mmCIF file of C-alpha atoms in Angstrom:
data_model
loop_
_atom_site.group_PDB
_atom_site.id
_atom_site.type_symbol
_atom_site.label_atom_id
_atom_site.label_comp_id
_atom_site.label_asym_id
_atom_site.label_seq_id
_atom_site.Cartn_x
_atom_site.Cartn_y
_atom_site.Cartn_z
ATOM 1 C CA MET A 287 0.000 0.000 0.000
ATOM 2 C CA VAL A 288 1.256 3.436 -0.944
ATOM 3 C CA PHE A 289 -0.228 6.742 0.195
ATOM 4 C CA TYR A 290 -0.286 9.599 -2.286
ATOM 5 C CA PHE A 291 -0.688 13.272 -1.366
ATOM 6 C CA LYS A 292 -1.067 16.471 -3.342
ATOM 7 C CA ALA A 293 1.213 19.366 -2.505
ATOM 8 C CA ARG A 294 -0.189 22.846 -1.910
ATOM 9 C CA PRO A 295 -1.692 24.205 -5.157
ATOM 10 C CA GLU A 296 0.487 27.317 -5.264
ATOM 11 C CA ALA A 297 3.591 25.075 -5.320
ATOM 12 C CA GLY A 298 2.486 23.463 -8.582
ATOM 13 C CA ASP A 299 1.292 20.031 -9.617
ATOM 14 C CA TYR A 300 3.447 17.789 -7.426
ATOM 15 C CA THR A 301 2.767 14.384 -5.904
ATOM 16 C CA ILE A 302 4.164 13.318 -2.541
ATOM 17 C CA PHE A 303 3.998 9.657 -1.569
ATOM 18 C CA MET A 304 5.140 7.153 1.053
ATOM 19 C CA GLY A 305 4.913 3.442 1.732
ATOM 20 C CA LEU A 306 2.710 1.849 4.366
ATOM 21 C CA ASP A 307 5.617 0.092 6.055
ATOM 22 C CA LYS A 308 9.244 -0.918 5.614
ATOM 23 C CA PHE A 309 8.362 -3.524 2.993
ATOM 24 C CA GLU A 310 6.728 -0.933 0.741
ATOM 25 C CA ASN A 311 9.701 1.310 1.475
ATOM 26 C CA GLU A 312 11.937 -1.427 0.132
ATOM 27 C CA GLU A 313 9.961 -1.510 -3.118
ATOM 28 C CA LEU A 314 10.106 2.268 -3.429
ATOM 29 C CA ILE A 315 13.869 2.161 -2.958
ATOM 30 C CA LYS A 316 14.185 -0.527 -5.629
ATOM 31 C CA TYR A 317 11.901 0.949 -8.264
ATOM 32 C CA GLY A 318 12.288 4.696 -7.826
ATOM 33 C CA VAL A 319 12.967 7.054 -10.734
ATOM 34 C CA PRO A 320 15.532 9.859 -11.146
ATOM 35 C CA GLU A 321 12.901 12.557 -10.481
ATOM 36 C CA ASP A 322 12.192 11.204 -6.966
ATOM 37 C CA ILE A 323 13.510 13.028 -3.888
ATOM 38 C CA TRP A 324 13.661 10.990 -0.664
ATOM 39 C CA PHE A 325 12.842 12.509 2.763
ATOM 40 C CA HIS A 326 13.406 11.070 6.251
ATOM 41 C CA VAL A 327 13.654 12.347 9.825
ATOM 42 C CA ASP A 328 17.330 12.509 10.708
ATOM 43 C CA LYS A 329 18.540 10.008 13.322
ATOM 44 C CA MET A 330 14.986 8.827 14.072
ATOM 45 C CA SER A 331 12.612 6.238 12.708
ATOM 46 C CA SER A 332 10.113 7.686 10.250
ATOM 47 C CA ALA A 333 8.237 7.065 7.045
ATOM 48 C CA HIS A 334 10.163 7.259 3.779
ATOM 49 C CA VAL A 335 8.500 10.163 2.004
ATOM 50 C CA TYR A 336 9.128 10.863 -1.670
ATOM 51 C CA LEU A 337 8.536 13.940 -3.776
ATOM 52 C CA ARG A 338 8.353 13.382 -7.510
ATOM 53 C CA LEU A 339 9.783 16.352 -9.356
ATOM 54 C CA HIS A 340 9.023 17.269 -12.936
ATOM 55 C CA LYS A 341 11.369 16.009 -15.611
ATOM 56 C CA GLY A 342 14.588 17.985 -15.724
ATOM 57 C CA GLN A 343 14.179 19.466 -12.234
ATOM 58 C CA THR A 344 16.592 19.070 -9.329
ATOM 59 C CA MET A 345 16.539 19.700 -5.585
ATOM 60 C CA ASP A 346 17.332 23.337 -6.331
ATOM 61 C CA ASP A 347 13.870 23.656 -7.894
ATOM 62 C CA ILE A 348 12.027 22.682 -4.696
ATOM 63 C CA SER A 349 10.218 25.771 -3.424
ATOM 64 C CA GLU A 350 10.078 26.703 0.242
ATOM 65 C CA GLY A 351 6.398 25.796 0.462
ATOM 66 C CA LEU A 352 6.889 22.442 -1.235
ATOM 67 C CA LEU A 353 9.801 21.659 1.059
ATOM 68 C CA GLU A 354 7.655 22.497 4.091
ATOM 69 C CA ASP A 355 4.918 20.113 2.919
ATOM 70 C CA CYS A 356 7.379 17.234 2.619
ATOM 71 C CA ALA A 357 9.127 17.981 5.914
ATOM 72 C CA GLN A 358 5.848 18.282 7.830
ATOM 73 C CA LEU A 359 4.565 15.010 6.367
ATOM 74 C CA VAL A 360 7.758 13.206 7.384
ATOM 75 C CA LYS A 361 7.599 14.598 10.909
ATOM 76 C CA ALA A 362 3.919 13.666 11.274
ATOM 77 C CA ASN A 363 4.749 10.102 10.268
ATOM 78 C CA SER A 364 7.541 9.598 12.761
ATOM 79 C CA ILE A 365 6.465 8.170 16.106
ATOM 80 C CA GLN A 366 9.310 9.847 17.946
ATOM 81 C CA GLY A 367 9.772 12.846 15.684
ATOM 82 C CA ASN A 368 6.097 13.806 15.863
ATOM 83 C CA LYS A 369 6.328 14.211 19.619
ATOM 84 C CA VAL A 370 9.286 16.566 19.798
ATOM 85 C CA ASN A 371 10.149 19.972 18.426
ATOM 86 C CA ASN A 372 13.237 21.132 16.570
ATOM 87 C CA ILE A 373 14.020 18.070 14.512
ATOM 88 C CA ASP A 374 15.998 17.774 11.291
ATOM 89 C CA VAL A 375 14.722 16.230 8.089
ATOM 90 C CA VAL A 376 17.242 14.997 5.529
ATOM 91 C CA TYR A 377 16.543 14.716 1.834
ATOM 92 C CA THR A 378 18.433 13.559 -1.234
ATOM 93 C CA PRO A 379 17.785 12.321 -4.782
ATOM 94 C CA TRP A 380 16.561 8.736 -5.039
ATOM 95 C CA ALA A 381 19.621 7.865 -7.141
ATOM 96 C CA ASN A 382 21.832 8.723 -4.155
ATOM 97 C CA LEU A 383 20.230 6.055 -1.959
ATOM 98 C CA LYS A 384 22.580 3.170 -1.285
ATOM 99 C CA LYS A 385 21.318 -0.321 -0.528
ATOM 100 C CA THR A 386 23.591 -3.244 0.403
ATOM 101 C CA ALA A 387 22.838 -6.895 1.185
ATOM 102 C CA SER A 388 23.836 -6.434 4.837
ATOM 103 C CA MET A 389 21.193 -3.730 5.483
ATOM 104 C CA ASP A 390 17.874 -4.447 7.144
ATOM 105 C CA VAL A 391 14.608 -4.177 5.215
ATOM 106 C CA GLY A 392 13.866 -0.511 4.540
ATOM 107 C CA GLN A 393 17.303 0.629 5.647
ATOM 108 C CA VAL A 394 19.393 2.795 3.317
ATOM 109 C CA GLY A 395 22.663 4.660 3.147
ATOM 110 C CA PHE A 396 24.042 7.231 0.714
ATOM 111 C CA HIS A 397 26.453 6.965 -2.169
ATOM 112 C CA ASN A 398 27.521 10.581 -1.711
ATOM 113 C CA PRO A 399 26.854 12.226 1.681
ATOM 114 C CA LYS A 400 27.532 15.639 0.110
ATOM 115 C CA MET A 401 24.306 15.271 -1.876
ATOM 116 C CA VAL A 402 22.237 15.015 1.308
ATOM 117 C CA ARG A 403 20.554 18.222 2.473
ATOM 118 C CA THR A 404 18.990 19.054 5.809
ATOM 119 C CA VAL A 405 16.011 21.215 6.695
ATOM 120 C CA GLY A 406 15.071 22.078 10.263
ATOM 121 C CA VAL A 407 11.488 21.630 11.454
ATOM 122 C CA GLU A 408 10.679 23.664 14.533
ATOM 123 C CA LYS A 409 7.304 22.121 15.274
ATOM 124 C CA ARG A 410 4.362 20.298 13.739
ATOM 125 C CA ILE A 411 2.033 22.572 11.800
ATOM 126 C CA ASN A 412 -1.388 20.948 11.961
ATOM 127 C CA GLU A 413 -2.775 23.166 9.216
ATOM 128 C CA VAL A 414 -0.222 21.782 6.753
ATOM 129 C CA VAL A 415 -0.555 18.157 7.879
ATOM 130 C CA ASN A 416 -4.360 18.232 7.844
ATOM 131 C CA ARG A 417 -4.425 19.782 4.373
ATOM 132 C CA LEU A 418 -2.142 17.055 3.056
ATOM 133 C CA ASN A 419 -4.167 14.298 4.716
ATOM 134 C CA ARG A 420 -7.327 15.541 3.030
ATOM 135 C CA THR A 421 -5.708 14.808 -0.335
ATOM 136 C CA LYS A 422 -4.502 11.321 0.646
ATOM 137 C CA VAL A 423 -5.262 8.473 -1.752
ATOM 138 C CA GLU A 424 -4.378 4.833 -1.108
ATOM 139 C CA LYS A 425 -3.165 2.699 -4.001
ATOM 140 C CA MET A 426 -1.485 -0.642 -4.564
ATOM 141 C CA PRO A 427 0.779 0.103 -7.533
ATOM 142 C CA ASP A 428 2.761 -2.406 -9.534
ATOM 143 C CA PHE A 429 6.186 -0.900 -8.881
ATOM 144 C CA LYS A 430 7.976 -3.091 -11.408
ATOM 145 C CA ALA A 431 5.470 -2.364 -14.194
ATOM 146 C CA GLU A 432 5.605 1.368 -13.482
ATOM 147 C CA ARG A 433 9.395 1.365 -13.671
ATOM 148 C CA GLU A 434 9.373 -0.671 -16.881
ATOM 149 C CA ALA A 435 6.904 1.802 -18.411
ATOM 150 C CA TYR A 436 9.136 4.681 -17.304
ATOM 151 C CA ASN A 437 12.188 3.003 -18.856
ATOM 152 C CA ALA A 438 10.309 2.348 -22.102
ATOM 153 C CA ALA A 439 9.227 5.990 -22.314
ATOM 154 C CA GLU A 440 12.792 7.143 -21.648
ATOM 155 C CA LYS A 441 14.116 4.816 -24.333
ATOM 156 C CA ALA A 442 11.564 6.053 -26.855
ATOM 157 C CA GLU A 443 12.454 9.659 -26.055
ATOM 158 C CA ARG A 444 16.169 8.994 -26.475
ATOM 159 C CA LYS A 445 15.497 7.354 -29.838
ATOM 160 C CA ALA A 446 13.406 10.327 -30.954
ATOM 161 C CA ILE A 447 16.168 12.730 -29.905
ATOM 162 C CA LEU A 448 18.751 10.645 -31.772
ATOM 163 C CA ARG A 449 16.601 10.555 -34.919
ATOM 164 C CA GLU A 450 16.154 14.320 -34.784
ATOM 165 C CA LYS A 451 19.894 14.795 -34.296
ATOM 166 C CA LYS A 452 20.668 12.614 -37.304
ATOM 167 C CA ARG A 453 18.066 14.452 -39.379
ATOM 168 C CA ARG A 454 19.608 17.815 -38.523
ATOM 169 C CA GLU A 455 23.107 16.537 -39.244
ATOM 170 C CA GLU A 456 21.951 15.266 -42.644
ATOM 171 C CA MET A 457 20.289 18.618 -43.385
ATOM 172 C CA GLU A 458 23.477 20.445 -42.420
ATOM 173 C CA ARG A 459 25.547 18.111 -44.607
ATOM 174 C CA LEU A 460 23.295 18.692 -47.605
ATOM 175 C CA GLU A 461 23.361 22.443 -47.051
ATOM 176 C CA LYS A 462 27.173 22.428 -46.902
ATOM 177 C CA GLU A 463 27.271 20.466 -50.153
ATOM 178 C CA ARG A 464 24.871 22.939 -51.774
ATOM 179 C CA GLN A 465 26.959 25.895 -50.643
ATOM 180 C CA ALA A 466 30.114 24.197 -51.898
ATOM 181 C CA GLU A 467 28.500 23.616 -55.304
ATOM 182 C CA LEU A 468 27.427 27.265 -55.466
ATOM 183 C CA ARG A 469 30.942 28.456 -54.679
ATOM 184 C CA SER A 470 32.370 26.091 -57.267
ATOM 185 C CA TYR A 471 29.908 27.348 -59.880
ATOM 186 C CA LYS A 472 30.752 30.990 -59.132
ATOM 187 C CA ASN A 473 34.476 30.286 -59.358
ATOM 188 C CA LEU A 474 33.922 28.514 -62.645
ATOM 189 C CA MET A 475 32.005 31.499 -64.037
ATOM 190 C CA VAL A 476 34.741 33.920 -62.979
ATOM 191 C CA SER A 477 37.416 31.707 -64.513
ATOM 192 C CA ASP A 478 35.518 31.458 -67.803
ATOM 193 C CA LYS A 479 35.035 35.220 -67.888
ATOM 194 C CA MET A 480 38.703 35.916 -67.266
ATOM 195 C CA THR A 481 39.653 33.555 -70.076
ATOM 196 C CA SER A 482 37.235 35.254 -72.418
ATOM 197 C CA ASN A 483 38.645 38.730 -71.650
ATOM 198 C CA LYS A 484 42.173 37.557 -72.339
ATOM 199 C CA GLN A 485 41.095 36.120 -75.630
ATOM 200 C CA ILE A 486 39.366 39.380 -76.550
ATOM 201 C CA ALA A 487 42.473 41.382 -75.635
ATOM 202 C CA SER A 488 44.610 39.081 -77.715
ATOM 203 C CA THR A 489 42.258 39.471 -80.677
ATOM 204 C CA ASN A 490 42.325 43.295 -80.409
ATOM 205 C CA LYS A 491 46.087 43.311 -80.340
ATOM 206 C CA SER A 492 46.268 41.216 -83.459
ATOM 207 C CA LEU A 493 43.942 43.596 -85.328
ATOM 208 C CA GLN A 494 46.059 46.576 -84.308
ATOM 209 C CA GLU A 495 49.161 44.853 -85.525
ATOM 210 C CA LEU A 496 47.464 44.128 -88.822
ATOM 211 C CA GLU A 497 46.525 47.787 -89.250
ATOM 212 C CA GLU A 498 50.084 48.903 -88.546
ATOM 213 C CA ASP A 499 51.366 46.420 -91.072
ATOM 214 C CA PHE A 500 48.865 47.753 -93.625
ATOM 215 C CA MET A 501 49.963 51.346 -93.101
#
């Protein structure tokens, strides 16, 4: 079971989601996508909350309001963290999550600790949490099928980009050939004209010589 939430409207069309338990968390870790940002209460047990960014976006594109929604949802879904004030929430791209065979179910590490950011949460804001809970939808997604569909779409997009690149390169090649032919034609015309002028000059000189001989 996965719970899906809608972020505040003014932040844009963003979906926030989390697994029911550590087993769903394990599936989310396994089948995440590059646009997913992972959130967790630092040094405490909590839900694994994900924010799915739009294609091409990074953590730098997360607005203050959107960040608050994610941080409040994480805090509210931490047994210990929900009871205390002044906690830290860490977040990082899904691709930075590190999973090894020796880790417990749902446990993760990081490939690059420098890619992990921290946001402080002073206290629970019920207005934010209640608003998010009103948008909650429960689903049982097929994680593997969703990831395969994502990969297929990515592959198709890469192929389309490659085809367009080849088309442009072919157009550029043909245009270069056309320009080269035009330059060659112009040079040929100039060369022919120069030859013709020389011939005319030579003919004039011969006539003059004939006239002098006649005189």
